[in-house]
PDB file of C-alpha atoms and ligand atoms in Angstrom:
ATOM      1  CA  MET A   1      20.924 -13.740 -13.029  1.00 49.00           C
ATOM      2  CA  THR A   2      19.069 -17.046 -13.976  1.00 52.00           C
ATOM      3  CA  GLN A   3      15.250 -16.427 -13.813  1.00 54.00           C
ATOM      4  CA  ARG A   4      13.544 -19.494 -12.349  1.00 61.00           C
ATOM      5  CA  THR A   5      10.161 -18.007 -12.351  1.00 69.00           C
ATOM      6  CA  HIS A   6       7.488 -18.713 -14.919  1.00 86.00           C
ATOM      7  CA  ARG A   7       6.939 -14.887 -15.100  1.00 94.00           C
ATOM      8  CA  PRO A   8       8.653 -13.277 -17.983  1.00 95.00           C
ATOM      9  CA  ASP A   9       9.651 -10.301 -16.243  1.00 95.00           C
ATOM     10  CA  GLY A  10      10.577 -11.487 -12.963  1.00 97.00           C
ATOM     11  CA  ILE A  11       9.257 -12.521  -9.612  1.00 98.00           C
ATOM     12  CA  ILE A  12       6.447 -10.885  -7.691  1.00 98.00           C
ATOM     13  CA  VAL A  13       7.378  -9.565  -4.178  1.00 98.00           C
ATOM     14  CA  ALA A  14       4.728  -8.877  -1.910  1.00 98.00           C
ATOM     15  CA  LEU A  15       5.120  -6.415   0.969  1.00 98.00           C
ATOM     16  CA  ASP A  16       2.309  -6.062   3.453  1.00 98.00           C
ATOM     17  CA  GLY A  17       1.950  -4.376   7.023  1.00 97.00           C
ATOM     18  CA  PRO A  18       0.444  -1.728   9.070  1.00 96.00           C
ATOM     19  CA  ALA A  19       0.187   1.993   8.360  1.00 91.00           C
ATOM     20  CA  GLY A  20       3.735   3.705   8.598  1.00 87.00           C
ATOM     21  CA  SER A  21       5.638   0.558   8.622  1.00 89.00           C
ATOM     22  CA  GLY A  22       7.873   1.750   5.897  1.00 87.00           C
ATOM     23  CA  LYS A  23       6.335  -0.508   3.134  1.00 93.00           C
ATOM     24  CA  SER A  24       5.873   1.988   0.262  1.00 93.00           C
ATOM     25  CA  SER A  25       9.323   3.650   0.483  1.00 93.00           C
ATOM     26  CA  THR A  26      10.911   0.177   0.876  1.00 96.00           C
ATOM     27  CA  ALA A  27       8.875  -1.178  -1.948  1.00 98.00           C
ATOM     28  CA  LYS A  28      10.075   1.758  -4.238  1.00 97.00           C
ATOM     29  CA  ALA A  29      13.595   1.514  -3.407  1.00 98.00           C
ATOM     30  CA  LEU A  30      13.486  -2.228  -3.769  1.00 98.00           C
ATOM     31  CA  ALA A  31      11.852  -2.124  -7.121  1.00 98.00           C
ATOM     32  CA  ALA A  32      14.658   0.289  -8.330  1.00 98.00           C
ATOM     33  CA  ARG A  33      17.295  -1.958  -6.870  1.00 97.00           C
ATOM     34  CA  LEU A  34      15.873  -4.916  -8.725  1.00 98.00           C
ATOM     35  CA  GLY A  35      14.840  -3.073 -11.892  1.00 97.00           C
ATOM     36  CA  TYR A  36      11.280  -3.808 -11.353  1.00 98.00           C
ATOM     37  CA  ARG A  37       7.988  -1.965 -11.425  1.00 97.00           C
ATOM     38  CA  HIS A  38       6.490  -0.730  -8.061  1.00 98.00           C
ATOM     39  CA  LEU A  39       2.881  -1.067  -7.199  1.00 98.00           C
ATOM     40  CA  ASP A  40       1.761   1.000  -4.251  1.00 98.00           C
ATOM     41  CA  SER A  41      -1.862  -0.439  -3.830  1.00 98.00           C
ATOM     42  CA  GLY A  42      -2.671   2.198  -1.288  1.00 97.00           C
ATOM     43  CA  ALA A  43      -2.442   4.859  -3.592  1.00 98.00           C
ATOM     44  CA  PHE A  44      -5.538   3.341  -5.609  1.00 98.00           C
ATOM     45  CA  TYR A  45      -7.449   3.239  -2.471  1.00 98.00           C
ATOM     46  CA  ARG A  46      -6.337   6.664  -1.541  1.00 98.00           C
ATOM     47  CA  ALA A  47      -7.427   7.952  -5.220  1.00 98.00           C
ATOM     48  CA  ILE A  48     -10.759   6.397  -4.982  1.00 98.00           C
ATOM     49  CA  THR A  49     -11.453   8.072  -1.517  1.00 98.00           C
ATOM     50  CA  HIS A  50     -10.180  11.573  -2.749  1.00 98.00           C
ATOM     51  CA  ALA A  51     -12.456  11.217  -5.821  1.00 98.00           C
ATOM     52  CA  ALA A  52     -15.524  10.174  -3.585  1.00 98.00           C
ATOM     53  CA  LEU A  53     -14.896  13.053  -1.324  1.00 98.00           C
ATOM     54  CA  GLN A  54     -14.432  15.390  -4.230  1.00 98.00           C
ATOM     55  CA  ALA A  55     -17.609  14.245  -5.666  1.00 98.00           C
ATOM     56  CA  GLU A  56     -19.419  14.579  -2.371  1.00 98.00           C
ATOM     57  CA  ILE A  57     -20.645  11.171  -2.061  1.00 98.00           C
ATOM     58  CA  PRO A  58     -21.913  11.002   1.552  1.00 98.00           C
ATOM     59  CA  VAL A  59     -19.678   8.536   3.599  1.00 98.00           C
ATOM     60  CA  GLU A  60     -22.996   6.589   4.493  1.00 98.00           C
ATOM     61  CA  ARG A  61     -23.352   5.819   0.834  1.00 98.00           C
ATOM     62  CA  TRP A  62     -19.815   4.316   0.429  1.00 98.00           C
ATOM     63  CA  ASP A  63     -21.010   0.799   1.516  1.00 97.00           C
ATOM     64  CA  SER A  64     -23.430   0.614  -1.531  1.00 97.00           C
ATOM     65  CA  LEU A  65     -21.174   2.046  -4.132  1.00 98.00           C
ATOM     66  CA  THR A  66     -21.845   0.270  -7.652  1.00 98.00           C
ATOM     67  CA  PRO A  67     -19.168  -0.550 -10.188  1.00 97.00           C
ATOM     68  CA  ALA A  68     -20.812   2.124 -12.530  1.00 98.00           C
ATOM     69  CA  GLU A  69     -20.574   4.671 -10.072  1.00 98.00           C
ATOM     70  CA  LEU A  70     -16.854   3.702  -9.200  1.00 98.00           C
ATOM     71  CA  ASP A  71     -16.442   3.891 -13.126  1.00 98.00           C
ATOM     72  CA  ALA A  72     -17.913   7.360 -12.937  1.00 98.00           C
ATOM     73  CA  LEU A  73     -15.280   8.479 -10.688  1.00 98.00           C
ATOM     74  CA  GLU A  74     -12.701   8.112 -13.421  1.00 98.00           C
ATOM     75  CA  VAL A  75      -9.818   6.853 -11.107  1.00 98.00           C
ATOM     76  CA  HIS A  76      -6.909   5.588 -13.086  1.00 97.00           C
ATOM     77  CA  GLY A  77      -3.351   4.279 -12.283  1.00 96.00           C
ATOM     78  CA  ALA A  78      -1.252   4.629 -15.415  1.00 92.00           C
ATOM     79  CA  ALA A  79       1.914   2.571 -15.654  1.00 92.00           C
ATOM     80  CA  ASP A  80       5.059   4.749 -16.106  1.00 90.00           C
ATOM     81  CA  GLY A  81       8.618   3.542 -16.080  1.00 85.00           C
ATOM     82  CA  ALA A  82       9.149   3.009 -12.403  1.00 94.00           C
ATOM     83  CA  GLY A  83       5.575   2.600 -11.010  1.00 95.00           C
ATOM     84  CA  TYR A  84       1.938   3.929 -11.373  1.00 96.00           C
ATOM     85  CA  HIS A  85       0.592   7.429 -11.682  1.00 95.00           C
ATOM     86  CA  MET A  86      -2.583   8.129 -10.062  1.00 97.00           C
ATOM     87  CA  THR A  87      -5.076  10.337 -12.013  1.00 98.00           C
ATOM     88  CA  VAL A  88      -8.816  11.175 -11.309  1.00 98.00           C
ATOM     89  CA  ALA A  89     -10.603  12.722 -14.258  1.00 97.00           C
ATOM     90  CA  GLY A  90      -7.338  12.889 -15.952  1.00 97.00           C
ATOM     91  CA  ARG A  91      -5.789  15.212 -13.386  1.00 97.00           C
ATOM     92  CA  ASP A  92      -2.679  14.072 -11.285  1.00 97.00           C
ATOM     93  CA  VAL A  93      -3.578  13.542  -7.691  1.00 98.00           C
ATOM     94  CA  GLY A  94      -0.190  12.337  -6.517  1.00 95.00           C
ATOM     95  CA  GLU A  95      -0.098  14.928  -3.682  1.00 95.00           C
ATOM     96  CA  ALA A  96      -3.975  15.263  -3.041  1.00 98.00           C
ATOM     97  CA  ILE A  97      -4.175  11.700  -2.163  1.00 98.00           C
ATOM     98  CA  ARG A  98      -1.918  12.071   0.954  1.00 95.00           C
ATOM     99  CA  SER A  99      -3.975  14.773   2.599  1.00 96.00           C
ATOM    100  CA  GLU A 100      -5.175  14.417   6.357  1.00 94.00           C
ATOM    101  CA  ARG A 101      -8.772  14.164   4.930  1.00 97.00           C
ATOM    102  CA  VAL A 102      -8.056  11.285   2.843  1.00 98.00           C
ATOM    103  CA  ASN A 103      -5.793   9.684   5.666  1.00 95.00           C
ATOM    104  CA  ALA A 104      -9.002  10.059   7.827  1.00 96.00           C
ATOM    105  CA  HIS A 105     -11.365   8.492   5.274  1.00 98.00           C
ATOM    106  CA  VAL A 106      -9.348   5.890   3.191  1.00 97.00           C
ATOM    107  CA  SER A 107      -9.730   2.913   5.818  1.00 97.00           C
ATOM    108  CA  ARG A 108     -13.565   3.361   5.741  1.00 97.00           C
ATOM    109  CA  MET A 109     -13.512   3.060   2.018  1.00 98.00           C
ATOM    110  CA  ALA A 110     -11.188   0.201   1.741  1.00 98.00           C
ATOM    111  CA  ALA A 111     -13.543  -1.812   3.782  1.00 97.00           C
ATOM    112  CA  VAL A 112     -16.232  -1.550   1.358  1.00 98.00           C
ATOM    113  CA  PRO A 113     -16.389  -5.224  -0.536  1.00 97.00           C
ATOM    114  CA  SER A 114     -17.427  -3.665  -3.812  1.00 97.00           C
ATOM    115  CA  VAL A 115     -14.582  -1.283  -3.982  1.00 98.00           C
ATOM    116  CA  ARG A 116     -11.982  -3.910  -3.394  1.00 98.00           C
ATOM    117  CA  GLU A 117     -13.640  -6.143  -5.941  1.00 98.00           C
ATOM    118  CA  TRP A 118     -13.774  -3.268  -8.498  1.00 97.00           C
ATOM    119  CA  LEU A 119      -9.951  -2.633  -8.081  1.00 97.00           C
ATOM    120  CA  MET A 120      -8.873  -6.351  -8.169  1.00 97.00           C
ATOM    121  CA  ASP A 121      -8.488  -6.652 -11.881  1.00 94.00           C
ATOM    122  CA  ALA A 122      -6.430  -3.537 -12.179  1.00 94.00           C
ATOM    123  CA  LEU A 123      -3.883  -4.642  -9.306  1.00 97.00           C
ATOM    124  CA  ARG A 124      -3.799  -8.219 -10.775  1.00 97.00           C
ATOM    125  CA  GLU A 125      -2.940  -6.872 -14.240  1.00 96.00           C
ATOM    126  CA  ALA A 126      -0.176  -4.845 -12.889  1.00 95.00           C
ATOM    127  CA  GLY A 127       1.484  -8.257 -12.000  1.00 96.00           C
ATOM    128  CA  ALA A 128       0.675 -10.097 -15.206  1.00 95.00           C
ATOM    129  CA  ARG A 129       4.111 -10.195 -16.590  1.00 95.00           C
ATOM    130  CA  GLY A 130       5.788 -10.182 -12.910  1.00 97.00           C
ATOM    131  CA  GLY A 131       9.006  -8.047 -12.280  1.00 97.00           C
ATOM    132  CA  LEU A 132       6.902  -6.352  -9.668  1.00 98.00           C
ATOM    133  CA  VAL A 133       7.279  -5.077  -6.017  1.00 98.00           C
ATOM    134  CA  ALA A 134       3.647  -4.568  -4.719  1.00 98.00           C
ATOM    135  CA  ASP A 135       2.925  -3.257  -1.226  1.00 98.00           C
ATOM    136  CA  GLY A 136      -0.395  -2.910   0.742  1.00 98.00           C
ATOM    137  CA  ARG A 137      -2.345  -4.847   3.278  1.00 97.00           C
ATOM    138  CA  ASP A 138      -3.651  -7.991   1.518  1.00 98.00           C
ATOM    139  CA  ILE A 139      -1.038  -8.258  -1.483  1.00 98.00           C
ATOM    140  CA  GLY A 140       0.412 -11.429   0.090  1.00 98.00           C
ATOM    141  CA  THR A 141      -2.871 -12.814   1.106  1.00 98.00           C
ATOM    142  CA  VAL A 142      -5.536 -12.077  -1.489  1.00 98.00           C
ATOM    143  CA  VAL A 143      -4.021 -10.139  -4.376  1.00 98.00           C
ATOM    144  CA  PHE A 144      -0.976 -12.254  -5.233  1.00 98.00           C
ATOM    145  CA  PRO A 145      -1.266 -15.273  -3.147  1.00 98.00           C
ATOM    146  CA  ASP A 146       1.417 -16.884  -5.370  1.00 97.00           C
ATOM    147  CA  ALA A 147       4.014 -14.167  -5.061  1.00 98.00           C
ATOM    148  CA  GLU A 148       7.480 -15.822  -4.934  1.00 98.00           C
ATOM    149  CA  LEU A 149       8.397 -13.554  -1.981  1.00 98.00           C
ATOM    150  CA  LYS A 150       6.170 -12.237   0.729  1.00 98.00           C
ATOM    151  CA  ALA A 151       7.204  -9.946   3.583  1.00 98.00           C
ATOM    152  CA  TYR A 152       5.297  -8.557   6.404  1.00 98.00           C
ATOM    153  CA  LEU A 153       6.749  -5.440   7.711  1.00 97.00           C
ATOM    154  CA  VAL A 154       6.177  -4.174  11.215  1.00 96.00           C
ATOM    155  CA  CYS A 155       7.542  -1.300  13.359  1.00 95.00           C
ATOM    156  CA  ALA A 156       7.017  -0.059  16.820  1.00 94.00           C
ATOM    157  CA  PRO A 157       4.109   2.519  16.942  1.00 92.00           C
ATOM    158  CA  GLU A 158       6.213   5.546  18.090  1.00 91.00           C
ATOM    159  CA  GLU A 159       8.692   4.921  15.658  1.00 93.00           C
ATOM    160  CA  ARG A 160       6.158   4.752  12.887  1.00 94.00           C
ATOM    161  CA  ALA A 161       4.622   7.937  14.171  1.00 94.00           C
ATOM    162  CA  ARG A 162       8.001   9.702  14.131  1.00 92.00           C
ATOM    163  CA  ARG A 163       8.866   8.456  10.426  1.00 90.00           C
ATOM    164  CA  ARG A 164       5.443   9.983   9.311  1.00 89.00           C
ATOM    165  CA  LEU A 165       5.995  13.357  10.783  1.00 89.00           C
ATOM    166  CA  LEU A 166       9.408  13.497   9.533  1.00 88.00           C
ATOM    167  CA  GLU A 167       8.414  12.376   6.059  1.00 84.00           C
ATOM    168  CA  ARG A 168       5.884  15.274   6.118  1.00 82.00           C
ATOM    169  CA  GLY A 169       8.768  17.692   6.966  1.00 84.00           C
ATOM    170  CA  GLU A 170       7.178  18.581  10.463  1.00 79.00           C
ATOM    171  CA  PRO A 171      10.003  19.662  12.503  1.00 70.00           C
ATOM    172  CA  ASP A 172       7.801  19.386  15.554  1.00 66.00           C
ATOM    173  CA  VAL A 173       8.287  15.903  16.785  1.00 81.00           C
ATOM    174  CA  ALA A 174       7.247  16.856  20.413  1.00 87.00           C
ATOM    175  CA  PRO A 175       5.805  13.823  22.477  1.00 90.00           C
ATOM    176  CA  GLU A 176       2.121  15.223  22.041  1.00 90.00           C
ATOM    177  CA  ALA A 177       2.363  15.508  18.325  1.00 90.00           C
ATOM    178  CA  LEU A 178       3.949  11.767  18.465  1.00 91.00           C
ATOM    179  CA  ARG A 179       1.133  10.539  20.470  1.00 93.00           C
ATOM    180  CA  ALA A 180      -1.483  12.193  18.154  1.00 93.00           C
ATOM    181  CA  GLU A 181      -0.049  10.645  15.074  1.00 93.00           C
ATOM    182  CA  ALA A 182       0.510   7.299  16.628  1.00 94.00           C
ATOM    183  CA  ALA A 183      -3.101   7.399  17.628  1.00 95.00           C
ATOM    184  CA  ARG A 184      -4.215   8.261  13.987  1.00 94.00           C
ATOM    185  CA  LEU A 185      -2.059   5.368  12.534  1.00 95.00           C
ATOM    186  CA  GLN A 186      -3.461   2.927  15.170  1.00 95.00           C
ATOM    187  CA  ALA A 187      -7.041   3.933  14.342  1.00 95.00           C
ATOM    188  CA  ARG A 188      -6.543   2.973  10.800  1.00 94.00           C
ATOM    189  CA  ASP A 189      -4.858  -0.289  11.721  1.00 95.00           C
ATOM    190  CA  GLU A 190      -7.689  -1.286  13.820  1.00 96.00           C
ATOM    191  CA  ILE A 191     -10.094  -0.916  10.959  1.00 97.00           C
ATOM    192  CA  ASP A 192      -7.766  -2.474   8.262  1.00 96.00           C
ATOM    193  CA  SER A 193      -7.240  -5.463  10.779  1.00 97.00           C
ATOM    194  CA  THR A 194     -10.746  -6.099  11.757  1.00 97.00           C
ATOM    195  CA  ARG A 195     -12.562  -5.473   8.452  1.00 97.00           C
ATOM    196  CA  ALA A 196     -14.592  -8.597   7.089  1.00 96.00           C
ATOM    197  CA  VAL A 197     -12.939  -8.388   3.569  1.00 96.00           C
ATOM    198  CA  ALA A 198      -9.202  -8.903   3.139  1.00 96.00           C
ATOM    199  CA  PRO A 199      -8.281  -7.800   6.652  1.00 97.00           C
ATOM    200  CA  LEU A 200      -4.507  -6.833   7.126  1.00 96.00           C
ATOM    201  CA  THR A 201      -2.940 -10.023   8.420  1.00 96.00           C
ATOM    202  CA  GLN A 202       0.527 -11.689   8.019  1.00 97.00           C
ATOM    203  CA  ALA A 203       0.255 -14.384   5.313  1.00 98.00           C
ATOM    204  CA  ALA A 204       1.501 -17.767   6.559  1.00 97.00           C
ATOM    205  CA  ASP A 205       4.435 -17.940   4.308  1.00 97.00           C
ATOM    206  CA  ALA A 206       5.489 -14.259   4.636  1.00 98.00           C
ATOM    207  CA  VAL A 207       8.813 -13.404   6.250  1.00 98.00           C
ATOM    208  CA  LEU A 208       8.283 -11.036   9.416  1.00 97.00           C
ATOM    209  CA  VAL A 209      10.552  -8.060   9.206  1.00 96.00           C
ATOM    210  CA  ASP A 210      10.533  -5.719  12.122  1.00 95.00           C
ATOM    211  CA  THR A 211      12.080  -2.317  10.804  1.00 93.00           C
ATOM    212  CA  THR A 212      12.221  -0.792  14.269  1.00 94.00           C
ATOM    213  CA  GLY A 213      15.711   0.744  14.610  1.00 92.00           C
ATOM    214  CA  MET A 214      16.673  -0.575  11.211  1.00 92.00           C
ATOM    215  CA  GLU A 215      18.321   1.564   8.707  1.00 92.00           C
ATOM    216  CA  PHE A 216      16.347   2.172   5.429  1.00 93.00           C
ATOM    217  CA  GLY A 217      19.239   0.948   3.332  1.00 95.00           C
ATOM    218  CA  GLU A 218      19.506  -2.121   5.471  1.00 94.00           C
ATOM    219  CA  GLN A 219      15.899  -3.149   5.206  1.00 94.00           C
ATOM    220  CA  VAL A 220      16.139  -2.557   1.339  1.00 97.00           C
ATOM    221  CA  GLU A 221      19.215  -4.824   1.086  1.00 97.00           C
ATOM    222  CA  ARG A 222      17.946  -7.535   3.339  1.00 96.00           C
ATOM    223  CA  LEU A 223      14.658  -7.803   1.065  1.00 98.00           C
ATOM    224  CA  ALA A 224      16.762  -7.386  -2.129  1.00 98.00           C
ATOM    225  CA  ARG A 225      18.844 -10.466  -0.865  1.00 98.00           C
ATOM    226  CA  LEU A 226      15.745 -12.508  -0.356  1.00 97.00           C
ATOM    227  CA  ALA A 227      14.322 -11.487  -3.726  1.00 98.00           C
ATOM    228  CA  LEU A 228      17.423 -12.309  -5.626  1.00 97.00           C
ATOM    229  CA  GLU A 229      17.454 -15.856  -3.816  1.00 96.00           C
ATOM    230  CA  ARG A 230      13.754 -16.503  -4.743  1.00 95.00           C
ATOM    231  CA  ALA A 231      14.137 -15.285  -8.279  1.00 95.00           C
ATOM    232  CA  ALA A 232      17.084 -17.770  -8.662  1.00 93.00           C
ATOM    233  CA  GLY A 233      14.904 -20.342  -7.522  1.00 87.00           C
ATOM    234  CA  GLY A 234      15.903 -20.305  -3.873  1.00 75.00           C
TER     235      GLY A 234
HETATM  236  O1  LIG B  11       1.133   4.392   3.491  1.00 67.93           O
HETATM  237  P1  LIG B  11       0.238   4.062   4.591  1.00 67.93           P
HETATM  238  O2  LIG B  11       0.686   2.923   5.269  1.00 67.93           O
HETATM  239  O3  LIG B  11      -0.144   5.168   5.245  1.00 67.93           O
HETATM  240  O4  LIG B  11      -1.190   3.571   3.760  1.00 67.93           O
HETATM  241  P2  LIG B  11      -1.205   3.156   2.272  1.00 67.93           P
HETATM  242  O5  LIG B  11      -0.526   1.976   1.793  1.00 67.93           O
HETATM  243  O6  LIG B  11      -1.319   4.250   1.545  1.00 67.93           O
HETATM  244  O7  LIG B  11      -2.801   2.640   2.481  1.00 67.93           O
HETATM  245  C1  LIG B  11      -3.974   3.471   2.782  1.00 67.93           C
HETATM  246  C2  LIG B  11      -5.212   2.734   3.227  1.00 67.93           C
HETATM  247  O8  LIG B  11      -5.504   1.870   2.032  1.00 67.93           O
HETATM  248  C3  LIG B  11      -4.832   1.753   4.329  1.00 67.93           C
HETATM  249  O9  LIG B  11      -5.010   2.189   5.723  1.00 67.93           O
HETATM  250  C4  LIG B  11      -5.939   0.651   3.946  1.00 67.93           C
HETATM  251  O10 LIG B  11      -7.246   0.982   4.423  1.00 67.93           O
HETATM  252  C5  LIG B  11      -6.087   0.549   2.371  1.00 67.93           C
HETATM  253  N1  LIG B  11      -5.459  -0.476   1.735  1.00 67.93           N
HETATM  254  C6  LIG B  11      -6.041  -1.582   1.655  1.00 67.93           C
HETATM  255  O11 LIG B  11      -7.075  -1.813   2.392  1.00 67.93           O
HETATM  256  N2  LIG B  11      -5.409  -2.621   0.932  1.00 67.93           N
HETATM  257  C7  LIG B  11      -4.283  -2.526   0.377  1.00 67.93           C
HETATM  258  N3  LIG B  11      -3.708  -3.404  -0.279  1.00 67.93           N
HETATM  259  C8  LIG B  11      -3.474  -1.221   0.344  1.00 67.93           C
HETATM  260  C9  LIG B  11      -4.050  -0.280   1.231  1.00 67.93           C
END
């Protein structure tokens, strides 16, 4: 494949969208398909939230977290072959950052301007050589506004809730459980879309992909075709 991008390792693909729209799993599979690295930016916000909860920093104090206090939380995303591996104080937190407690608090932490600023260099560094599929809320609008391909993934709320429960291995997809999960996802979307800094929004030049009723493989292939076209200068 002829690379037409100025980045040595390939283009940057930015996938944004609301909670449970399938961004992270799609981004991971897309990165594997393209031979690129995957950056799950949500994992960084989740790791900071987990670390702050563990350190028992009261939620009311989060708005005034300083860079020194954030450094002291010892949150790191170390590059491994396929993506980034999150640690807090040297310990793997891959599972802990997916807890209900973190789910319930992460949007609060992600709305703090000093936290977003503190993370920005690490996120941008991941894209310094290109060859990256990054997913989140503000990847195409703020982190990599010059990404060669931007996609905005959406999905019907019930379907997003159903995917989340199945992903967690919960056999109970009863209507009440679905409604409760859909409400939790929507509460997070509300905070993410209305915050003052880097709110969730579709970039003007992003391709809108509605994944409702779409097979997973189909989503990945559709994006892979677009990415290969863009990488070839299309
Ligand atoms: O996977 P899921 O859609 O549940 O969320 P995530 O991508 O893990 O992100 C968790 C939270 O981090 C989001 O609800 C946002 O509050 C925040 N986030 C953000 O503000 N900006 C990003 N680029 C990525 C995540």
